[in-house]
PDB file of C-alpha atoms in Angstrom:
ATOM      1  CA  MET F   1      -8.649 -19.380  16.421  1.00 53.00           C
ATOM      2  CA  ILE F   2      -7.013 -21.821  13.992  1.00 62.00           C
ATOM      3  CA  ALA F   3      -9.878 -22.727  11.705  1.00 64.00           C
ATOM      4  CA  SER F   4      -9.949 -25.577   9.247  1.00 70.00           C
ATOM      5  CA  THR F   5     -11.319 -23.414   6.452  1.00 78.00           C
ATOM      6  CA  ILE F   6     -10.482 -19.859   5.548  1.00 79.00           C
ATOM      7  CA  THR F   7     -13.495 -17.597   5.687  1.00 80.00           C
ATOM      8  CA  LEU F   8     -14.018 -13.999   4.687  1.00 83.00           C
ATOM      9  CA  HIS F   9     -13.351 -12.995   8.292  1.00 84.00           C
ATOM     10  CA  HIS F  10      -9.778 -14.242   8.116  1.00 85.00           C
ATOM     11  CA  CYS F  11      -9.009 -12.275   4.972  1.00 88.00           C
ATOM     12  CA  LEU F  12     -10.662  -9.132   6.299  1.00 89.00           C
ATOM     13  CA  PHE F  13      -8.821  -9.397   9.610  1.00 89.00           C
ATOM     14  CA  LEU F  14      -5.503  -9.699   7.768  1.00 92.00           C
ATOM     15  CA  SER F  15      -6.503  -6.651   5.745  1.00 93.00           C
ATOM     16  CA  ILE F  16      -7.336  -4.648   8.888  1.00 92.00           C
ATOM     17  CA  LEU F  17      -4.021  -5.653  10.442  1.00 93.00           C
ATOM     18  CA  ILE F  18      -2.005  -4.496   7.427  1.00 94.00           C
ATOM     19  CA  PHE F  19      -4.039  -1.278   7.268  1.00 93.00           C
ATOM     20  CA  SER F  20      -3.304  -0.516  10.924  1.00 93.00           C
ATOM     21  CA  ILE F  21       0.400  -1.188  10.460  1.00 93.00           C
ATOM     22  CA  GLY F  22       0.443   1.188   7.500  1.00 93.00           C
ATOM     23  CA  ALA F  23      -1.439   3.844   9.473  1.00 92.00           C
ATOM     24  CA  PHE F  24       1.041   3.470  12.335  1.00 92.00           C
ATOM     25  CA  GLY F  25       3.883   3.973   9.859  1.00 91.00           C
ATOM     26  CA  VAL F  26       2.262   7.132   8.514  1.00 91.00           C
ATOM     27  CA  LEU F  27       1.856   8.463  12.054  1.00 89.00           C
ATOM     28  CA  VAL F  28       5.256   7.622  13.419  1.00 89.00           C
ATOM     29  CA  ARG F  29       7.795   8.169  10.640  1.00 87.00           C
ATOM     30  CA  LYS F  30       9.541  11.392   9.666  1.00 84.00           C
ATOM     31  CA  ASN F  31      10.848  10.504   6.234  1.00 85.00           C
ATOM     32  CA  ILE F  32       8.425  11.462   3.450  1.00 87.00           C
ATOM     33  CA  ILE F  33       9.339   8.402   1.406  1.00 89.00           C
ATOM     34  CA  VAL F  34       8.619   6.001   4.263  1.00 90.00           C
ATOM     35  CA  ILE F  35       5.302   7.776   4.884  1.00 91.00           C
ATOM     36  CA  LEU F  36       4.440   7.165   1.233  1.00 92.00           C
ATOM     37  CA  MET F  37       5.368   3.514   1.773  1.00 93.00           C
ATOM     38  CA  GLY F  38       2.922   3.398   4.685  1.00 93.00           C
ATOM     39  CA  ILE F  39       0.212   4.784   2.407  1.00 94.00           C
ATOM     40  CA  GLU F  40       1.061   2.093  -0.149  1.00 93.00           C
ATOM     41  CA  LEU F  41       0.671  -0.536   2.577  1.00 94.00           C
ATOM     42  CA  MET F  42      -2.767   0.829   3.447  1.00 94.00           C
ATOM     43  CA  LEU F  43      -3.837   0.789  -0.209  1.00 94.00           C
ATOM     44  CA  ASN F  44      -2.594  -2.787  -0.518  1.00 94.00           C
ATOM     45  CA  ALA F  45      -4.698  -3.765   2.492  1.00 94.00           C
ATOM     46  CA  VAL F  46      -7.762  -2.242   0.831  1.00 94.00           C
ATOM     47  CA  ASN F  47      -6.932  -4.196  -2.333  1.00 94.00           C
ATOM     48  CA  LEU F  48      -6.801  -7.393  -0.301  1.00 94.00           C
ATOM     49  CA  SER F  49     -10.229  -6.729   1.177  1.00 93.00           C
ATOM     50  CA  PHE F  50     -11.684  -5.983  -2.282  1.00 93.00           C
ATOM     51  CA  VAL F  51     -10.273  -9.169  -3.795  1.00 92.00           C
ATOM     52  CA  SER F  52     -11.402 -11.323  -0.885  1.00 90.00           C
ATOM     53  CA  PHE F  53     -14.925  -9.858  -1.007  1.00 88.00           C
ATOM     54  CA  GLY F  54     -14.989 -10.675  -4.711  1.00 88.00           C
ATOM     55  CA  TYR F  55     -13.701 -14.190  -4.087  1.00 88.00           C
ATOM     56  CA  PHE F  56     -16.192 -15.060  -1.374  1.00 85.00           C
ATOM     57  CA  ASN F  57     -19.147 -13.607  -3.286  1.00 83.00           C
ATOM     58  CA  SER F  58     -18.146 -15.102  -6.653  1.00 82.00           C
ATOM     59  CA  SER F  59     -18.093 -11.642  -8.146  1.00 84.00           C
ATOM     60  CA  LEU F  60     -15.759 -10.014 -10.602  1.00 88.00           C
ATOM     61  CA  ASP F  61     -16.282  -6.476  -9.341  1.00 88.00           C
ATOM     62  CA  GLY F  62     -13.854  -6.837  -6.453  1.00 88.00           C
ATOM     63  CA  GLN F  63     -10.968  -7.647  -8.768  1.00 90.00           C
ATOM     64  CA  LEU F  64     -11.805  -4.705 -11.017  1.00 92.00           C
ATOM     65  CA  MET F  65     -12.010  -2.327  -8.064  1.00 92.00           C
ATOM     66  CA  SER F  66      -8.586  -3.428  -6.879  1.00 92.00           C
ATOM     67  CA  PHE F  67      -7.308  -2.875 -10.432  1.00 91.00           C
ATOM     68  CA  PHE F  68      -8.533   0.732 -10.270  1.00 93.00           C
ATOM     69  CA  VAL F  69      -7.052   1.195  -6.800  1.00 93.00           C
ATOM     70  CA  MET F  70      -3.673  -0.002  -8.087  1.00 92.00           C
ATOM     71  CA  THR F  71      -3.708   2.549 -10.909  1.00 92.00           C
ATOM     72  CA  VAL F  72      -4.617   5.407  -8.588  1.00 92.00           C
ATOM     73  CA  ALA F  73      -1.951   4.264  -6.111  1.00 91.00           C
ATOM     74  CA  ALA F  74       0.729   4.344  -8.794  1.00 90.00           C
ATOM     75  CA  ALA F  75      -0.345   7.865  -9.781  1.00 91.00           C
ATOM     76  CA  GLU F  76      -0.376   8.965  -6.142  1.00 91.00           C
ATOM     77  CA  ALA F  77       3.136   7.604  -5.602  1.00 91.00           C
ATOM     78  CA  GLY F  78       4.319   9.542  -8.660  1.00 89.00           C
ATOM     79  CA  VAL F  79       2.982  12.858  -7.382  1.00 90.00           C
ATOM     80  CA  GLY F  80       4.205  12.206  -3.844  1.00 89.00           C
ATOM     81  CA  LEU F  81       7.713  11.434  -4.998  1.00 89.00           C
ATOM     82  CA  ALA F  82       7.746  14.538  -7.232  1.00 88.00           C
ATOM     83  CA  LEU F  83       6.782  16.636  -4.201  1.00 86.00           C
ATOM     84  CA  ALA F  84       9.507  14.941  -2.147  1.00 86.00           C
ATOM     85  CA  VAL F  85      12.086  15.781  -4.813  1.00 85.00           C
ATOM     86  CA  THR F  86      10.896  19.403  -4.844  1.00 83.00           C
ATOM     87  CA  VAL F  87      11.182  19.672  -1.052  1.00 83.00           C
ATOM     88  CA  PHE F  88      14.609  18.027  -1.068  1.00 83.00           C
ATOM     89  CA  LYS F  89      15.883  20.415  -3.749  1.00 80.00           C
ATOM     90  CA  LYS F  90      15.044  23.390  -1.555  1.00 79.00           C
ATOM     91  CA  PHE F  91      15.987  22.177   1.930  1.00 78.00           C
ATOM     92  CA  LYS F  92      18.351  19.239   1.312  1.00 77.00           C
ATOM     93  CA  LYS F  93      16.298  17.229   3.779  1.00 76.00           C
ATOM     94  CA  ILE F  94      13.208  15.053   3.488  1.00 78.00           C
ATOM     95  CA  ASP F  95      11.435  15.752   6.742  1.00 77.00           C
ATOM     96  CA  ILE F  96       7.630  15.767   6.762  1.00 78.00           C
ATOM     97  CA  LYS F  97       7.746  19.037   8.749  1.00 77.00           C
ATOM     98  CA  LEU F  98       9.107  20.815   5.685  1.00 75.00           C
ATOM     99  CA  PHE F  99       5.811  20.233   3.872  1.00 75.00           C
ATOM    100  CA  GLU F 100       4.339  23.202   5.723  1.00 76.00           C
ATOM    101  CA  THR F 101       6.520  25.497   3.636  1.00 74.00           C
ATOM    102  CA  LEU F 102       5.320  23.987   0.377  1.00 69.00           C
ATOM    103  CA  ARG F 103       3.402  27.072  -0.675  1.00 66.00           C
ATOM    104  CA  ASP F 104       6.448  29.173  -1.483  1.00 61.00           C
TER     105      ASP F 104
ATOM    106  CA  MET X   1      -7.724 -22.149  -0.133  1.00 70.00           C
ATOM    107  CA  SER X   2      -5.653 -24.264   2.187  1.00 81.00           C
ATOM    108  CA  PRO X   3      -5.384 -22.875   5.742  1.00 84.00           C
ATOM    109  CA  THR X   4      -1.696 -23.727   6.037  1.00 88.00           C
ATOM    110  CA  ILE X   5      -0.782 -21.668   2.988  1.00 90.00           C
ATOM    111  CA  PHE X   6      -2.986 -18.781   4.089  1.00 90.00           C
ATOM    112  CA  TYR X   7      -1.605 -18.672   7.629  1.00 92.00           C
ATOM    113  CA  SER X   8       2.026 -18.855   6.542  1.00 93.00           C
ATOM    114  CA  LEU X   9       1.533 -16.173   3.883  1.00 93.00           C
ATOM    115  CA  SER X  10      -0.303 -13.978   6.408  1.00 94.00           C
ATOM    116  CA  ILE X  11       2.402 -14.264   9.044  1.00 94.00           C
ATOM    117  CA  VAL X  12       5.114 -13.433   6.521  1.00 95.00           C
ATOM    118  CA  LEU X  13       3.049 -10.476   5.248  1.00 95.00           C
ATOM    119  CA  VAL X  14       2.527  -9.050   8.739  1.00 95.00           C
ATOM    120  CA  VAL X  15       6.225  -9.442   9.600  1.00 95.00           C
ATOM    121  CA  PHE X  16       7.330  -7.710   6.403  1.00 94.00           C
ATOM    122  CA  SER X  17       4.820  -4.878   6.923  1.00 94.00           C
ATOM    123  CA  LEU X  18       6.088  -4.329  10.469  1.00 93.00           C
ATOM    124  CA  LEU X  19       9.659  -4.273   9.179  1.00 93.00           C
ATOM    125  CA  VAL X  20       8.685  -1.622   6.592  1.00 92.00           C
ATOM    126  CA  VAL X  21       7.497   0.610   9.403  1.00 91.00           C
ATOM    127  CA  LEU X  22      10.244  -0.153  11.918  1.00 89.00           C
ATOM    128  CA  CYS X  23      13.433  -0.272   9.824  1.00 88.00           C
ATOM    129  CA  LYS X  24      15.505   2.854  10.282  1.00 85.00           C
ATOM    130  CA  ASN X  25      17.140   2.757   6.872  1.00 87.00           C
ATOM    131  CA  PRO X  26      14.620   3.792   4.171  1.00 87.00           C
ATOM    132  CA  LEU X  27      16.264   1.463   1.650  1.00 89.00           C
ATOM    133  CA  HIS X  28      15.588  -1.507   3.923  1.00 90.00           C
ATOM    134  CA  SER X  29      12.002  -0.304   4.223  1.00 91.00           C
ATOM    135  CA  ALA X  30      11.726  -0.256   0.433  1.00 92.00           C
ATOM    136  CA  LEU X  31      13.137  -3.790   0.208  1.00 92.00           C
ATOM    137  CA  PHE X  32      10.681  -5.121   2.776  1.00 94.00           C
ATOM    138  CA  LEU X  33       7.812  -3.301   1.064  1.00 94.00           C
ATOM    139  CA  ALA X  34       8.719  -5.055  -2.205  1.00 94.00           C
ATOM    140  CA  LEU X  35       8.792  -8.405  -0.375  1.00 94.00           C
ATOM    141  CA  ALA X  36       5.416  -7.678   1.255  1.00 94.00           C
ATOM    142  CA  MET X  37       3.927  -6.865  -2.146  1.00 94.00           C
ATOM    143  CA  ILE X  38       5.260 -10.096  -3.651  1.00 94.00           C
ATOM    144  CA  ASP X  39       3.745 -11.976  -0.701  1.00 94.00           C
ATOM    145  CA  LEU X  40       0.424 -10.210  -1.260  1.00 94.00           C
ATOM    146  CA  ALA X  41       0.568 -11.247  -4.925  1.00 94.00           C
ATOM    147  CA  PHE X  42       0.746 -14.868  -3.749  1.00 93.00           C
ATOM    148  CA  ILE X  43      -2.328 -14.282  -1.569  1.00 92.00           C
ATOM    149  CA  PHE X  44      -4.170 -12.836  -4.582  1.00 92.00           C
ATOM    150  CA  PHE X  45      -3.171 -15.919  -6.542  1.00 91.00           C
ATOM    151  CA  GLU X  46      -4.569 -18.105  -3.776  1.00 89.00           C
ATOM    152  CA  LEU X  47      -7.799 -16.079  -3.906  1.00 88.00           C
ATOM    153  CA  LYS X  48      -8.119 -17.080  -7.579  1.00 87.00           C
ATOM    154  CA  ALA X  49      -7.338 -13.658  -8.963  1.00 88.00           C
ATOM    155  CA  PRO X  50      -4.324 -14.484 -11.163  1.00 89.00           C
ATOM    156  CA  PHE X  51      -4.594 -11.327 -13.258  1.00 91.00           C
ATOM    157  CA  ILE X  52      -4.562  -9.097 -10.195  1.00 92.00           C
ATOM    158  CA  ALA X  53      -1.603 -11.090  -8.859  1.00 93.00           C
ATOM    159  CA  ALA X  54       0.300 -10.494 -12.099  1.00 93.00           C
ATOM    160  CA  VAL X  55      -0.548  -6.791 -12.095  1.00 91.00           C
ATOM    161  CA  GLN X  56       0.514  -6.592  -8.447  1.00 91.00           C
ATOM    162  CA  LEU X  57       3.885  -8.109  -9.320  1.00 92.00           C
ATOM    163  CA  MET X  58       4.435  -5.903 -12.357  1.00 92.00           C
ATOM    164  CA  VAL X  59       3.034  -2.564 -11.229  1.00 89.00           C
ATOM    165  CA  TYR X  60       3.780  -2.613  -7.489  1.00 88.00           C
ATOM    166  CA  ALA X  61       6.757  -4.880  -6.988  1.00 88.00           C
ATOM    167  CA  GLY X  62       8.166  -3.737 -10.323  1.00 88.00           C
ATOM    168  CA  ALA X  63       7.365  -0.183 -11.319  1.00 89.00           C
ATOM    169  CA  VAL X  64       6.381   1.549  -8.082  1.00 90.00           C
ATOM    170  CA  MET X  65       9.219   0.048  -6.065  1.00 91.00           C
ATOM    171  CA  VAL X  66      11.774   0.970  -8.729  1.00 91.00           C
ATOM    172  CA  MET X  67      10.424   4.525  -8.587  1.00 90.00           C
ATOM    173  CA  PHE X  68      10.731   4.589  -4.775  1.00 91.00           C
ATOM    174  CA  VAL X  69      14.273   3.242  -4.784  1.00 91.00           C
ATOM    175  CA  MET X  70      15.392   5.611  -7.551  1.00 89.00           C
ATOM    176  CA  VAL X  71      14.060   8.636  -5.659  1.00 88.00           C
ATOM    177  CA  LEU X  72      15.735   7.361  -2.476  1.00 87.00           C
ATOM    178  CA  MET X  73      19.030   7.177  -4.352  1.00 86.00           C
ATOM    179  CA  LEU X  74      18.730  10.911  -5.094  1.00 82.00           C
ATOM    180  CA  PHE X  75      18.630  11.754  -1.409  1.00 79.00           C
ATOM    181  CA  ASP X  76      21.278  11.847   1.246  1.00 70.00           C
ATOM    182  CA  LEU X  77      20.234   9.039   3.552  1.00 69.00           C
ATOM    183  CA  LYS X  78      22.952   9.201   6.187  1.00 67.00           C
ATOM    184  CA  GLU X  79      21.634  12.002   8.379  1.00 61.00           C
ATOM    185  CA  ASP X  80      18.109  10.681   8.758  1.00 58.00           C
ATOM    186  CA  GLU X  81      18.966   7.357  10.346  1.00 61.00           C
ATOM    187  CA  GLU X  82      19.239   8.465  13.958  1.00 64.00           C
ATOM    188  CA  SER X  83      16.011  10.466  13.821  1.00 68.00           C
ATOM    189  CA  ALA X  84      13.809   8.148  11.807  1.00 69.00           C
ATOM    190  CA  PHE X  85      10.850   8.396  14.143  1.00 76.00           C
ATOM    191  CA  SER X  86       9.124  11.664  14.876  1.00 72.00           C
ATOM    192  CA  GLY X  87       8.280  12.908  18.350  1.00 70.00           C
ATOM    193  CA  ASN X  88       9.445  11.435  21.626  1.00 78.00           C
ATOM    194  CA  PRO X  89       8.894   7.778  22.634  1.00 80.00           C
ATOM    195  CA  VAL X  90       5.894   8.549  24.865  1.00 83.00           C
ATOM    196  CA  ILE X  91       3.984  10.127  21.984  1.00 83.00           C
ATOM    197  CA  ASN X  92       4.967   7.203  19.762  1.00 82.00           C
ATOM    198  CA  VAL X  93       3.480   4.774  22.289  1.00 86.00           C
ATOM    199  CA  PHE X  94       0.223   6.692  22.030  1.00 86.00           C
ATOM    200  CA  LYS X  95       0.427   6.548  18.228  1.00 85.00           C
ATOM    201  CA  PHE X  96       0.896   2.775  18.451  1.00 86.00           C
ATOM    202  CA  LEU X  97      -2.081   2.558  20.800  1.00 89.00           C
ATOM    203  CA  SER X  98      -4.252   4.585  18.442  1.00 89.00           C
ATOM    204  CA  ALA X  99      -3.322   2.324  15.519  1.00 87.00           C
ATOM    205  CA  GLY X 100      -4.184  -0.675  17.702  1.00 89.00           C
ATOM    206  CA  LEU X 101      -7.460   1.001  18.648  1.00 89.00           C
ATOM    207  CA  LEU X 102      -8.257   1.435  14.952  1.00 87.00           C
ATOM    208  CA  CYS X 103      -7.554  -2.267  14.397  1.00 86.00           C
ATOM    209  CA  TRP X 104      -9.672  -3.289  17.384  1.00 87.00           C
ATOM    210  CA  ALA X 105     -12.564  -0.987  16.477  1.00 86.00           C
ATOM    211  CA  ILE X 106     -12.957  -2.301  12.947  1.00 84.00           C
ATOM    212  CA  SER X 107     -12.368  -5.949  13.794  1.00 83.00           C
ATOM    213  CA  SER X 108     -14.811  -5.975  16.720  1.00 83.00           C
ATOM    214  CA  LYS X 109     -17.468  -4.782  14.282  1.00 80.00           C
ATOM    215  CA  LEU X 110     -16.304  -7.441  11.837  1.00 78.00           C
ATOM    216  CA  PHE X 111     -16.612 -10.359  14.226  1.00 75.00           C
ATOM    217  CA  SER X 112     -20.081  -9.291  15.324  1.00 75.00           C
ATOM    218  CA  TYR X 113     -21.371 -10.432  11.946  1.00 72.00           C
ATOM    219  CA  GLY X 114     -22.256 -14.072  11.479  1.00 66.00           C
ATOM    220  CA  ASP X 115     -20.234 -16.613   9.634  1.00 63.00           C
ATOM    221  CA  VAL X 116     -20.165 -15.789   5.962  1.00 62.00           C
ATOM    222  CA  ALA X 117     -18.117 -18.678   4.575  1.00 57.00           C
ATOM    223  CA  GLY X 118     -19.143 -20.593   1.517  1.00 56.00           C
ATOM    224  CA  LEU X 119     -21.006 -17.909  -0.408  1.00 56.00           C
ATOM    225  CA  GLY X 120     -20.101 -19.739  -3.582  1.00 56.00           C
ATOM    226  CA  ALA X 121     -16.441 -19.397  -2.743  1.00 63.00           C
ATOM    227  CA  GLY X 122     -13.843 -20.461  -5.202  1.00 65.00           C
ATOM    228  CA  LYS X 123     -15.298 -19.553  -8.563  1.00 71.00           C
ATOM    229  CA  GLU X 124     -12.545 -18.662 -10.973  1.00 76.00           C
ATOM    230  CA  PHE X 125     -12.965 -16.027 -13.660  1.00 79.00           C
ATOM    231  CA  ASP X 126     -10.875 -15.967 -16.783  1.00 83.00           C
ATOM    232  CA  ILE X 127      -9.200 -12.862 -18.084  1.00 86.00           C
ATOM    233  CA  LYS X 128     -11.688 -12.617 -20.946  1.00 89.00           C
ATOM    234  CA  ALA X 129     -14.565 -12.045 -18.512  1.00 87.00           C
ATOM    235  CA  LEU X 130     -12.434  -9.497 -16.664  1.00 88.00           C
ATOM    236  CA  GLY X 131     -11.700  -7.570 -19.858  1.00 89.00           C
ATOM    237  CA  THR X 132     -15.305  -7.689 -21.015  1.00 91.00           C
ATOM    238  CA  THR X 133     -16.527  -6.267 -17.726  1.00 89.00           C
ATOM    239  CA  LEU X 134     -13.810  -3.633 -17.722  1.00 90.00           C
ATOM    240  CA  TYR X 135     -14.710  -2.395 -21.199  1.00 92.00           C
ATOM    241  CA  THR X 136     -18.496  -2.493 -20.787  1.00 92.00           C
ATOM    242  CA  LYS X 137     -19.617  -1.943 -17.198  1.00 90.00           C
ATOM    243  CA  TYR X 138     -16.645   0.119 -16.074  1.00 91.00           C
ATOM    244  CA  ILE X 139     -15.833   1.921 -19.319  1.00 93.00           C
ATOM    245  CA  PHE X 140     -16.389   5.381 -17.824  1.00 93.00           C
ATOM    246  CA  ALA X 141     -14.087   4.658 -14.876  1.00 92.00           C
ATOM    247  CA  PHE X 142     -11.491   3.288 -17.271  1.00 92.00           C
ATOM    248  CA  GLU X 143     -11.553   6.446 -19.414  1.00 94.00           C
ATOM    249  CA  ALA X 144     -11.437   8.635 -16.315  1.00 93.00           C
ATOM    250  CA  LEU X 145      -8.370   6.725 -15.137  1.00 93.00           C
ATOM    251  CA  GLY X 146      -6.682   7.390 -18.462  1.00 93.00           C
ATOM    252  CA  LEU X 147      -7.367  11.108 -18.037  1.00 94.00           C
ATOM    253  CA  LEU X 148      -6.078  10.965 -14.444  1.00 93.00           C
ATOM    254  CA  LEU X 149      -2.831   9.324 -15.547  1.00 92.00           C
ATOM    255  CA  LEU X 150      -2.306  12.004 -18.205  1.00 94.00           C
ATOM    256  CA  LEU X 151      -2.864  14.747 -15.617  1.00 93.00           C
ATOM    257  CA  ILE X 152      -0.487  13.034 -13.190  1.00 91.00           C
ATOM    258  CA  ALA X 153       2.248  12.754 -15.811  1.00 90.00           C
ATOM    259  CA  VAL X 154       1.978  16.455 -16.652  1.00 91.00           C
ATOM    260  CA  GLY X 155       1.735  17.431 -12.983  1.00 88.00           C
ATOM    261  CA  ALA X 156       4.751  15.398 -11.877  1.00 87.00           C
ATOM    262  CA  VAL X 157       6.897  16.952 -14.609  1.00 86.00           C
ATOM    263  CA  ALA X 158       5.647  20.445 -13.736  1.00 85.00           C
ATOM    264  CA  LEU X 159       6.372  19.918 -10.030  1.00 81.00           C
ATOM    265  CA  SER X 160       9.957  18.771 -10.456  1.00 76.00           C
ATOM    266  CA  ARG X 161      10.816  21.106 -13.347  1.00 76.00           C
ATOM    267  CA  THR X 162      12.469  23.769 -11.173  1.00 69.00           C
ATOM    268  CA  LYS X 163      16.049  24.664 -11.918  1.00 65.00           C
ATOM    269  CA  GLY X 164      18.946  23.005 -10.128  1.00 62.00           C
ATOM    270  CA  GLY X 165      19.779  19.429  -9.253  1.00 63.00           C
ATOM    271  CA  THR X 166      19.353  17.590  -5.989  1.00 64.00           C
ATOM    272  CA  HIS X 167      23.001  18.047  -5.048  1.00 64.00           C
ATOM    273  CA  ASP X 168      25.485  20.882  -5.434  1.00 59.00           C
ATOM    274  CA  SER X 169      28.069  19.899  -7.999  1.00 49.00           C
TER     275      SER X 169
END
């Protein structure tokens, strides 16, 4: 398993591992903020796969894609945290179950 | 990229990501997430993407994490510590197994492909080439992102504009 050179497979496997850990966090946690952190982990894993594809193909597009993903992730975190603040104002708790009452 | 550096950075990244998920205190999770992002910035630097590494440090480890920690400070953290995980332990074992199944499913497909090393690996691009591509090939995506950020700013203000603070004074 310990290879002398790092190939694309190594980078992609690391990316898959981080993505699965983030998905597990989204599934298992109650706190909205920690769920958002799990989503950030998953987006970071996707960024890693984009950058490593770009590196191993000598292409610039991977880096630009990860740049776009970062911007969208920052925007997504902003909206998610605003929703969390709204839910906390009403219920004084940040449980993911309370999101089902978001309509009113 | 040297294997020693890659393996040590990878192990540290996996450990920090696990700690993000498993720490009961959300503030500790935020700290470990910041550390994981800094570690990932080093990996980007090793993959010869210095601009992305710098943006990762500034936007993620800087701005996004400050936003997370500031929102966490608004909340009352004490009551959530004993019930950090949802469901009972049996269901959580199944959730862990499904995450592991996801990992196994993708990676088994990955390793069925042949060796792809050395496809001209290691070419470094300067920031000028990055900017030129961003403003020519991806100009529409760039403008759309600007519009998205404007919408997000308005939407976040509109969402949290309701009367009353987070705590009774």
